[in-house]
Short mmCIF file of C-alpha atoms and ligand atoms in Angstrom, two decimals:
data_model
loop_
_atom_site.label_atom_id
_atom_site.label_comp_id
_atom_site.label_asym_id
_atom_site.label_seq_id
_atom_site.Cartn_x
_atom_site.Cartn_y
_atom_site.Cartn_z
CA MET F 1 106.83 177.16 120.65
CA LEU F 2 104.91 174.29 119.52
CA ASP F 3 102.01 176.56 119.75
CA GLU F 4 102.95 179.46 118.22
CA ILE F 5 102.44 180.28 114.70
CA TYR F 6 105.08 182.03 113.13
CA PRO F 7 104.99 184.65 110.43
CA VAL F 8 106.15 183.07 107.30
CA ILE F 9 108.99 185.19 105.30
CA ASP F 10 108.49 185.78 101.85
CA TYR F 11 112.07 187.18 101.34
CA GLY F 12 115.14 189.40 102.74
CA LYS F 13 116.93 191.91 101.74
CA GLY F 14 120.06 193.76 103.57
CA VAL F 15 119.31 194.09 107.61
CA TYR F 16 115.36 193.95 106.54
CA LEU F 17 113.07 190.33 106.13
CA PHE F 18 109.32 190.71 105.02
CA ASP F 19 106.75 188.41 105.45
CA MET F 20 103.94 187.05 103.41
CA GLU F 21 101.62 189.77 104.47
CA GLY F 22 104.30 192.60 103.40
CA LYS F 23 105.74 192.85 106.91
CA ARG F 24 108.92 194.39 107.38
CA TYR F 25 111.55 193.65 110.04
CA LEU F 26 114.56 195.12 111.17
CA ASP F 27 116.95 192.24 111.49
CA ALA F 28 119.10 193.32 114.70
CA ALA F 29 119.64 189.83 115.54
CA SER F 30 120.95 188.82 112.28
CA GLY F 31 118.74 185.95 112.89
CA ALA F 32 120.68 184.08 115.33
CA VAL F 33 123.52 186.30 115.60
CA THR F 34 124.16 184.79 112.13
CA ALA F 35 123.47 186.82 108.77
CA ASN F 36 126.59 188.63 109.23
CA ILE F 37 126.30 190.28 105.50
CA GLY F 38 122.82 190.52 105.47
CA HIS F 39 120.17 188.87 103.70
CA GLY F 40 119.95 188.45 99.99
CA VAL F 41 123.52 189.10 98.60
CA THR F 42 123.75 188.17 94.97
CA GLU F 43 127.37 187.53 94.93
CA ILE F 44 126.49 184.38 97.46
CA MET F 45 123.15 183.27 95.14
CA GLU F 46 125.76 183.27 92.08
CA ALA F 47 128.94 181.42 94.06
CA MET F 48 125.95 178.95 95.16
CA LEU F 49 124.82 178.28 91.62
CA GLU F 50 128.30 177.89 90.04
CA GLN F 51 128.95 175.15 92.13
CA ALA F 52 125.56 173.42 92.17
CA LYS F 53 126.50 173.67 88.40
CA LYS F 54 129.47 171.61 89.36
CA VAL F 55 128.79 168.86 92.04
CA SER F 56 126.81 169.56 95.17
CA PHE F 57 127.53 166.33 97.44
CA ILE F 58 130.60 164.26 96.91
CA TYR F 59 131.59 161.83 100.34
CA ARG F 60 134.70 163.38 101.87
CA SER F 61 136.36 159.99 102.36
CA GLN F 62 136.34 159.34 98.20
CA PHE F 63 136.82 162.43 97.22
CA THR F 64 137.69 166.41 97.81
CA SER F 65 136.74 169.21 95.84
CA GLU F 66 138.31 172.48 95.02
CA ALA F 67 135.80 174.68 97.04
CA ALA F 68 136.52 172.93 100.35
CA GLU F 69 140.39 173.09 99.42
CA LYS F 70 140.03 176.79 98.91
CA LEU F 71 138.17 177.01 101.85
CA ALA F 72 140.84 175.53 104.39
CA LYS F 73 143.68 177.40 102.62
CA LYS F 74 141.33 180.50 102.88
CA ILE F 75 140.60 180.17 106.58
CA SER F 76 144.74 179.31 107.39
CA GLU F 77 145.37 182.73 105.53
CA MET F 78 142.41 184.46 107.72
CA LEU F 79 143.83 182.98 110.70
CA PRO F 80 146.95 184.05 113.25
CA GLY F 81 149.31 181.73 114.34
CA GLU F 82 149.64 178.24 113.46
CA LEU F 83 145.96 177.28 112.90
CA ASN F 84 146.17 175.70 109.92
CA TRP F 85 143.68 172.37 109.71
CA SER F 86 140.17 173.06 109.09
CA PHE F 87 137.51 170.04 109.98
CA PHE F 88 134.33 171.24 108.15
CA VAL F 89 131.04 170.43 109.52
CA ASN F 90 127.59 171.76 109.86
CA SER F 91 126.70 173.32 112.84
CA GLY F 92 128.49 175.29 115.90
CA SER F 93 127.36 172.10 118.17
CA GLU F 94 129.00 170.03 115.81
CA ALA F 95 132.08 172.25 115.81
CA THR F 96 133.17 172.63 119.34
CA GLU F 97 132.10 168.83 119.64
CA THR F 98 134.93 168.00 117.20
CA ALA F 99 136.81 170.41 118.95
CA MET F 100 136.70 168.48 122.07
CA LYS F 101 137.02 165.06 120.46
CA MET F 102 140.31 166.82 118.73
CA ALA F 103 141.86 167.96 122.10
CA ILE F 104 141.57 164.30 123.77
CA GLN F 105 142.71 162.79 120.63
CA TYR F 106 145.82 165.05 121.01
CA TRP F 107 146.62 163.87 124.13
CA GLN F 108 145.93 160.03 123.53
CA GLU F 109 148.48 160.12 119.99
CA ARG F 110 150.62 161.49 122.75
CA GLY F 111 150.03 158.62 124.78
CA ILE F 112 148.50 159.82 127.36
CA GLN F 113 145.24 158.37 128.10
CA THR F 114 144.13 160.12 131.15
CA LYS F 115 143.37 163.53 130.16
CA THR F 116 139.87 163.46 128.88
CA LYS F 117 138.11 166.13 131.08
CA ILE F 118 137.22 169.71 128.72
CA LEU F 119 137.06 172.66 131.79
CA SER F 120 134.83 175.07 131.26
CA ARG F 121 132.88 177.90 132.68
CA TRP F 122 129.12 178.58 133.82
CA VAL F 123 127.14 181.25 132.02
CA SER F 124 128.10 179.39 128.64
CA TYR F 125 126.88 177.94 125.98
CA HIS F 126 128.63 175.56 123.44
CA GLY F 127 126.15 173.56 121.64
CA ILE F 128 123.01 171.05 122.34
CA THR F 129 124.71 168.08 121.21
CA MET F 130 125.58 165.83 124.37
CA GLY F 131 129.37 166.59 124.51
CA ALA F 132 128.42 170.60 123.45
CA LEU F 133 126.22 170.42 126.41
CA SER F 134 128.41 168.74 128.55
CA MET F 135 130.16 171.81 128.52
CA SER F 136 127.70 174.53 128.37
CA GLY F 137 127.42 176.16 131.72
CA HIS F 138 123.63 176.51 130.97
CA PRO F 139 121.53 175.86 134.04
CA SER F 140 118.13 175.54 131.65
CA ARG F 141 119.45 173.94 128.42
CA ARG F 142 121.42 171.12 130.47
CA ALA F 143 118.15 170.32 133.05
CA ARG F 144 116.67 167.75 130.94
CA PHE F 145 119.76 165.83 130.33
CA VAL F 146 121.66 166.11 133.64
CA PRO F 147 122.45 162.40 134.66
CA LEU F 148 123.64 161.76 130.52
CA LEU F 149 125.72 164.85 130.84
CA ALA F 150 129.71 165.31 132.07
CA ASP F 151 130.44 168.21 134.69
CA PHE F 152 132.76 170.31 132.62
CA PRO F 153 131.68 173.68 133.55
CA VAL F 154 133.42 175.01 136.91
CA ILE F 155 134.40 178.77 137.17
CA HIS F 156 132.73 181.61 136.61
CA PRO F 157 132.26 183.55 134.14
CA PRO F 158 133.98 187.21 133.54
CA TYR F 159 130.82 188.84 134.33
CA CYS F 160 131.99 192.17 135.55
CA TYR F 161 128.66 193.50 136.15
CA ARG F 162 127.79 190.55 138.55
CA CYS F 163 131.26 190.14 140.32
CA PRO F 164 131.19 187.17 142.25
CA TYR F 165 133.69 188.79 144.16
CA ASN F 166 132.28 192.33 144.25
CA LEU F 167 135.60 193.71 142.90
CA GLU F 168 136.25 195.68 140.04
CA ALA F 169 138.80 194.84 137.11
CA PRO F 170 141.99 195.35 137.13
CA ALA F 171 141.85 195.72 140.92
CA CYS F 172 140.46 192.20 141.27
CA ASN F 173 143.52 190.70 139.76
CA TYR F 174 141.15 188.57 137.38
CA LEU F 175 140.19 186.34 140.73
CA CYS F 176 137.96 184.68 138.32
CA ALA F 177 140.42 183.72 135.80
CA HIS F 178 142.43 182.45 138.27
CA GLU F 179 139.77 180.21 139.45
CA LEU F 180 140.85 177.71 136.69
CA GLU F 181 143.74 177.54 138.63
CA THR F 182 142.55 176.06 141.68
CA SER F 183 139.88 174.24 139.32
CA ILE F 184 142.95 172.16 137.50
CA LYS F 185 144.81 171.42 140.88
CA ARG F 186 141.67 169.90 142.58
CA ILE F 187 140.94 167.46 139.54
CA GLY F 188 144.16 166.97 138.60
CA PRO F 189 145.52 168.16 135.29
CA GLU F 190 146.90 164.60 134.13
CA GLN F 191 142.62 164.58 133.90
CA ILE F 192 142.25 167.47 131.61
CA ALA F 193 142.21 167.55 127.75
CA ALA F 194 141.60 171.36 127.66
CA PHE F 195 139.80 174.46 128.66
CA ILE F 196 137.52 175.89 126.19
CA ALA F 197 135.40 179.28 126.77
CA GLU F 198 133.39 181.95 124.39
CA PRO F 199 135.43 184.67 124.09
CA VAL F 200 132.39 187.36 124.59
CA ILE F 201 129.89 185.42 126.09
CA GLY F 202 127.02 185.18 124.20
CA ALA F 203 123.49 183.22 124.51
CA ALA F 204 124.03 182.52 128.01
CA GLY F 205 124.62 186.15 129.38
CA GLY F 206 123.78 188.91 126.43
CA ALA F 207 127.11 189.85 125.33
CA ILE F 208 129.56 189.59 128.28
CA ALA F 209 133.04 190.68 126.87
CA PRO F 210 135.81 190.01 129.55
CA PRO F 211 138.38 192.76 131.13
CA LYS F 212 141.10 193.76 129.42
CA ASP F 213 144.04 190.65 130.57
CA TYR F 214 141.55 187.91 131.14
CA PHE F 215 142.49 185.79 128.45
CA LYS F 216 146.25 186.79 129.16
CA HIS F 217 145.50 185.16 132.31
CA ILE F 218 143.65 181.98 131.09
CA LYS F 219 145.91 180.77 128.36
CA LYS F 220 149.19 181.28 130.63
CA ILE F 221 147.50 179.16 133.57
CA CYS F 222 146.81 176.26 130.10
CA GLU F 223 150.15 176.50 129.17
CA LYS F 224 151.65 176.26 132.80
CA HIS F 225 149.22 173.16 133.51
CA ASN F 226 149.89 171.14 129.79
CA ILE F 227 145.90 171.99 128.87
CA LEU F 228 145.04 172.97 125.46
CA PHE F 229 142.80 176.59 124.93
CA ILE F 230 140.07 176.23 122.77
CA ALA F 231 138.05 179.01 121.63
CA ASP F 232 134.69 178.74 121.18
CA GLU F 233 134.40 181.16 118.37
CA VAL F 234 131.28 180.16 116.85
CA MET F 235 129.17 183.20 117.38
CA THR F 236 132.47 185.98 117.66
CA GLY F 237 134.66 184.64 114.76
CA PHE F 238 134.50 185.79 111.24
CA GLY F 239 134.10 189.81 112.43
CA ARG F 240 130.82 189.37 114.76
CA THR F 241 133.34 191.88 117.14
CA GLY F 242 135.57 193.52 114.21
CA LYS F 243 138.02 190.93 114.08
CA ILE F 244 138.60 187.49 112.13
CA LEU F 245 139.13 186.03 115.60
CA ALA F 246 137.91 187.59 118.87
CA CYS F 247 140.91 186.15 120.96
CA GLU F 248 142.79 188.46 118.55
CA HIS F 249 141.72 191.70 120.87
CA TRP F 250 143.57 190.39 123.54
CA GLY F 251 146.59 189.32 121.58
CA VAL F 252 145.42 185.20 122.60
CA VAL F 253 145.70 182.52 120.03
CA PRO F 254 143.75 179.49 120.89
CA ASP F 255 145.17 176.08 120.16
CA ILE F 256 141.96 174.82 118.42
CA VAL F 257 139.25 177.20 117.65
CA ALA F 258 135.40 176.64 116.70
CA PHE F 259 133.40 178.26 113.85
CA GLY F 260 129.96 178.37 112.75
CA LYS F 261 127.08 181.20 112.27
CA GLY F 262 128.92 183.56 110.53
CA MET F 263 131.12 181.26 108.23
CA GLY F 264 128.22 180.80 106.21
CA ALA F 265 125.99 183.75 107.06
CA GLY F 266 122.76 182.02 107.15
CA PHE F 267 123.12 181.26 103.12
CA ALA F 268 124.39 177.27 103.93
CA PRO F 269 124.97 175.06 107.28
CA ILE F 270 128.33 175.21 107.65
CA ALA F 271 131.04 175.10 110.56
CA ALA F 272 134.51 174.13 111.53
CA ALA F 273 136.69 172.92 114.04
CA VAL F 274 140.28 174.77 113.12
CA ALA F 275 143.63 172.99 115.14
CA SER F 276 146.52 174.32 115.37
CA ASP F 277 150.15 172.88 113.78
CA LYS F 278 150.57 171.36 117.72
CA VAL F 279 147.53 169.80 117.66
CA MET F 280 147.82 168.19 114.04
CA GLU F 281 151.59 166.64 114.61
CA PRO F 282 151.25 163.96 116.91
CA ILE F 283 147.91 162.62 115.21
CA LEU F 284 149.68 163.16 111.76
CA ALA F 285 152.38 161.33 113.03
CA GLY F 286 149.42 158.88 114.75
CA SER F 287 146.32 157.32 113.51
CA LYS F 288 146.38 160.41 110.95
CA SER F 289 142.44 160.51 111.39
CA VAL F 290 140.21 162.90 112.98
CA MET F 291 137.41 160.86 114.75
CA SER F 292 134.92 163.38 113.77
CA GLY F 293 132.95 164.02 110.98
CA HIS F 294 129.67 163.67 109.66
CA THR F 295 127.72 162.81 106.04
CA LEU F 296 127.57 166.20 105.36
CA SER F 297 131.11 167.43 106.44
CA ALA F 298 133.02 169.57 103.57
CA ASN F 299 130.14 169.20 101.57
CA PRO F 300 130.90 171.58 98.14
CA GLN F 301 128.33 173.59 98.39
CA SER F 302 128.19 174.81 101.39
CA CYS F 303 132.19 175.35 101.15
CA ALA F 304 131.14 177.28 98.21
CA VAL F 305 129.06 179.48 100.03
CA SER F 306 131.18 179.57 102.99
CA LEU F 307 134.36 180.80 100.68
CA ALA F 308 132.44 183.67 99.01
CA VAL F 309 131.18 184.94 102.31
CA LEU F 310 134.56 185.00 103.44
CA ASP F 311 135.92 186.65 99.64
CA TYR F 312 132.74 189.26 100.41
CA LEU F 313 133.92 190.39 103.88
CA GLU F 314 137.19 191.02 102.34
CA LYS F 315 136.13 192.25 99.26
CA ASN F 316 133.79 194.88 100.65
CA GLU F 317 135.92 195.45 103.66
CA ILE F 318 133.41 195.04 105.88
CA LEU F 319 135.71 194.29 108.53
CA LYS F 320 136.88 197.86 109.14
CA GLU F 321 133.76 199.67 110.19
CA VAL F 322 132.72 196.92 112.81
CA ASP F 323 134.44 198.71 115.77
CA THR F 324 133.26 202.31 114.57
CA LYS F 325 129.84 200.78 114.44
CA GLY F 326 129.67 199.08 117.10
CA VAL F 327 131.02 202.11 119.15
CA TYR F 328 128.43 204.29 117.81
CA LEU F 329 125.31 201.76 118.41
CA LYS F 330 126.90 200.74 122.15
CA ASN F 331 126.48 204.90 122.41
CA GLN F 332 122.85 205.45 121.82
CA LEU F 333 121.98 202.33 123.55
CA GLU F 334 123.52 204.05 126.75
CA LYS F 335 121.67 206.93 125.96
CA LEU F 336 118.60 204.66 126.18
CA LYS F 337 119.89 203.60 129.47
CA SER F 338 119.68 206.60 131.06
CA GLN F 339 115.65 207.20 130.01
CA PHE F 340 114.58 203.71 131.21
CA PRO F 341 115.42 202.33 134.69
CA PHE F 342 115.30 198.81 133.72
CA ILE F 343 118.16 198.87 131.84
CA GLY F 344 120.80 197.94 134.32
CA ASP F 345 123.92 197.06 131.81
CA VAL F 346 124.93 197.92 128.49
CA ARG F 347 128.18 195.64 127.33
CA GLY F 348 129.40 194.05 124.25
CA LYS F 349 131.96 194.27 121.88
CA GLY F 350 132.46 195.56 117.95
CA LEU F 351 127.94 194.63 117.14
CA LEU F 352 127.89 191.82 119.35
CA LEU F 353 125.88 194.09 122.25
CA GLY F 354 124.06 193.00 125.04
CA ILE F 355 121.21 195.19 127.49
CA GLU F 356 120.24 193.60 131.15
CA LEU F 357 117.24 194.64 132.29
CA VAL F 358 116.64 194.37 135.83
CA LEU F 359 113.74 195.04 138.24
CA ASP F 360 115.99 197.46 140.25
CA ARG F 361 118.81 199.53 138.75
CA ASN F 362 120.31 200.34 142.21
CA THR F 363 120.39 196.52 143.56
CA LYS F 364 120.52 195.08 140.66
CA THR F 365 117.77 192.89 141.37
CA PRO F 366 116.20 190.64 138.35
CA PHE F 367 112.64 190.76 137.50
CA PRO F 368 111.14 187.65 138.74
CA ARG F 369 111.41 184.82 136.43
CA LYS F 370 107.84 184.20 136.21
CA PHE F 371 107.33 187.39 134.33
CA THR F 372 109.35 186.42 131.34
CA VAL F 373 111.13 189.93 130.74
CA THR F 374 113.29 188.92 127.91
CA ALA F 375 109.84 187.04 125.84
CA LYS F 376 108.01 189.87 126.35
CA ILE F 377 110.89 192.36 124.68
CA ILE F 378 111.31 190.10 122.22
CA GLU F 379 107.66 189.77 121.02
CA LEU F 380 107.26 194.07 121.81
CA ALA F 381 110.11 194.51 119.61
CA LYS F 382 108.92 192.05 116.80
CA GLU F 383 105.48 193.83 116.90
CA LYS F 384 107.11 197.06 115.94
CA GLY F 385 108.91 195.36 113.19
CA LEU F 386 112.25 194.56 115.17
CA LEU F 387 114.26 191.34 115.68
CA VAL F 388 116.40 190.57 119.02
CA TYR F 389 117.80 188.38 120.16
CA PRO F 390 116.96 186.37 123.71
CA ALA F 391 119.92 185.25 125.88
CA GLY F 392 120.12 184.43 129.45
CA ALA F 393 121.50 186.63 132.11
CA GLY F 394 122.41 186.91 136.17
CA ILE F 395 125.18 185.36 137.97
CA ASP F 396 123.42 181.73 138.43
CA GLY F 397 122.44 181.47 134.74
CA VAL F 398 118.43 181.39 135.69
CA ASN F 399 117.38 184.14 137.34
CA GLY F 400 118.35 187.03 134.33
CA ASP F 401 116.89 189.05 131.74
CA ALA F 402 118.99 190.52 128.69
CA ILE F 403 118.40 190.67 124.49
CA ILE F 404 121.44 190.82 122.23
CA ILE F 405 121.92 193.34 119.78
CA SER F 406 123.59 191.98 116.89
CA PRO F 407 122.48 193.33 113.65
CA PRO F 408 124.35 192.38 110.08
CA LEU F 409 127.95 194.14 109.77
CA THR F 410 126.69 196.01 106.75
CA ILE F 411 124.06 197.92 108.76
CA THR F 412 124.55 201.16 107.36
CA LYS F 413 124.33 204.70 110.09
CA GLN F 414 120.33 205.32 108.94
CA GLU F 415 119.63 201.78 109.70
CA MET F 416 121.63 201.84 113.33
CA GLU F 417 119.15 204.98 113.89
CA GLU F 418 116.10 203.30 112.61
CA LEU F 419 116.97 200.44 115.03
CA VAL F 420 117.72 202.54 117.75
CA CYS F 421 114.28 204.24 117.31
CA LEU F 422 112.30 200.80 117.05
CA LEU F 423 114.43 199.60 120.47
CA LYS F 424 112.79 203.19 122.56
CA THR F 425 109.66 202.51 121.31
CA THR F 426 109.33 198.61 122.04
CA PHE F 427 111.10 199.94 125.43
CA THR F 428 108.39 202.43 125.69
CA THR F 429 105.68 200.00 125.68
CA PHE F 430 106.97 197.82 127.79
CA SER F 431 107.65 200.85 130.44
CA ASN F 432 103.63 201.85 129.99
CA GLU F 433 103.07 198.26 130.47
CA ILE F 434 104.83 198.16 133.73
CA ASN F 435 103.60 201.22 134.89
CA ALA F 436 99.88 200.09 133.94
CA GLY F 437 100.52 196.97 135.67
CA THR F 438 99.51 195.19 132.42
CA ASP F 439 102.03 193.11 132.22
CA GLY F 440 101.68 191.13 135.53
CA VAL F 441 105.34 192.71 136.86
CA HIS F 442 104.22 194.58 139.64
C1 PLP U 1 128.94 180.27 121.32
C2 PLP U 1 128.36 179.24 120.58
N1 PLP U 1 128.90 178.24 120.46
C3 PLP U 1 127.58 176.89 119.66
C4 PLP U 1 126.96 177.22 119.42
C5 PLP U 1 125.95 176.00 118.89
O1 PLP U 1 126.05 176.42 117.51
P1 PLP U 1 124.44 175.88 116.30
O2 PLP U 1 123.23 176.11 116.84
O3 PLP U 1 124.86 176.40 115.62
O4 PLP U 1 124.86 174.28 116.64
C6 PLP U 1 125.91 178.57 119.54
C7 PLP U 1 124.84 178.91 119.25
O5 PLP U 1 124.18 179.60 119.41
C8 PLP U 1 126.84 179.09 120.29
O6 PLP U 1 126.60 180.94 120.43
#
C-alpha cells in the first residue's frame, strides 16, 4: 500500500527474515510462495557469483549460454512426457502469457486460424499482464480493466467446500469438470486453442486442491475436442506439493506448462513456458520462431540461479519429505480448527496449505467484506513475527477470506511447531478482538 511504512529487511537465513530493528519473522509464506529452499542459501550465492564472473547478460537472438542450455536440458529431464521445450521469461505472468501465445500459434501453424480463445475457470489467477489477466477468474484484479480484457473464465472451480452443486466428490460425477464440455460446445471447439488451470488454486482461492479424478476428466474433455491443456504451475511447480509437476499427483501430463516462483526460489527473476514435442512440431516445421520473449529472457544470470536451485532440490532430496511435512502441518492446522470457530476449512496439498475463515462455520457465511479479515490476520501475524500469505476465497471470488501457509520446503519439524504456535497466538488475539468487539466485526 502506498500509505504503508514497511519494515526494512536486513537479511534472511533459512525460514527466517530479520529486519533492521532486529525483529525476526518466520516466513511461513515463502514471500509469495516463492522462497522454496529458504533464504540465504550459500550454494545459490556461489552459483550467482560464478556466472557473474563469466557473463551476466547476452541477448537471446544473438547467443545462447551454457547456463540456459543446461537449464533447458535439466527441466526436460525432470518433467514427465514430452515436455522438452523451455521458453525462459522473467515472471509467472510472462510464462502464462507465453503459454497462451504458444497454444494459439500451434493451431495457426497447423493452418487453423480460428482457434484463439483460451478457456479458464473462475476463482483463478494466472498473472497481471493483459493476456494473463484475461485468463484470470479474479474479479477484484480484473475490475479496473474489464473493457480491455477477453472473457476467458467460463467454468466453476473444483471448490468442494463451497460446491456450486451442493454435492460431494466422487458422487458428484465431477460436474464442475464436465462444465468444460458444455462451455466448449456453446462457444464452439473451432474457436478454442486451449484450457488453462492451476492444479491447486492459489492466490484466488486459498490452496484449493481438486478431488482425485478431476484433472483426468478435464484432460479427456480437452483431447476429445482438440483443445490443448495448459497447466499453470507457477505456484505449484518444482516441488511445492511434493512433485516437480503437481499434475503428476493425478497422472495427467499437460501440453504446455507455465512455471515461475519456485523455479528461481526468489534468488533471481526467472520463469518458463515449457511445451511438448507435439506443440512444437508444427512451429518447428513452420515459422521456426515462438512469437514471445523479452529483453531479459534466458539471461545467463537467472538461468544459472535456477539451475543451482534445481540441483539443490535434487542433491538434498527436498521433495522426498514434502508430503510428510505437509500432512503433519495440515494435521496441526486441523487441531487449530477445533479451537477456533472462525476456521471454516483447512485444505491444500503438500506444503501449499490454506485456511478459509468464516463468520459462521455451520452456514459457511463469510465475514462481511468491510471487515477485511484476511488483512487483519496477516497484520496480526506479522506483529507476532509470522508471515502468512493473503488469498481470495468465496464462490464469487469476492466475498471470502483465506490465508495460505506455504513455508520453505526445507522447514524443520521444530520450525513447524513454532509456526503453529505463532499462528495459534495470532488466532487467539483475533478471537479476543472479535469477542471484545474492538475490530468492528460484531
Ligand atoms: C498460479 C499463478 N500464475 C501466475 C502468477 C503470476 O506470477 P508473477 O506474479 O510472477 O507474474 C501467479 C502469481 O501469484 C500465480 O500464483
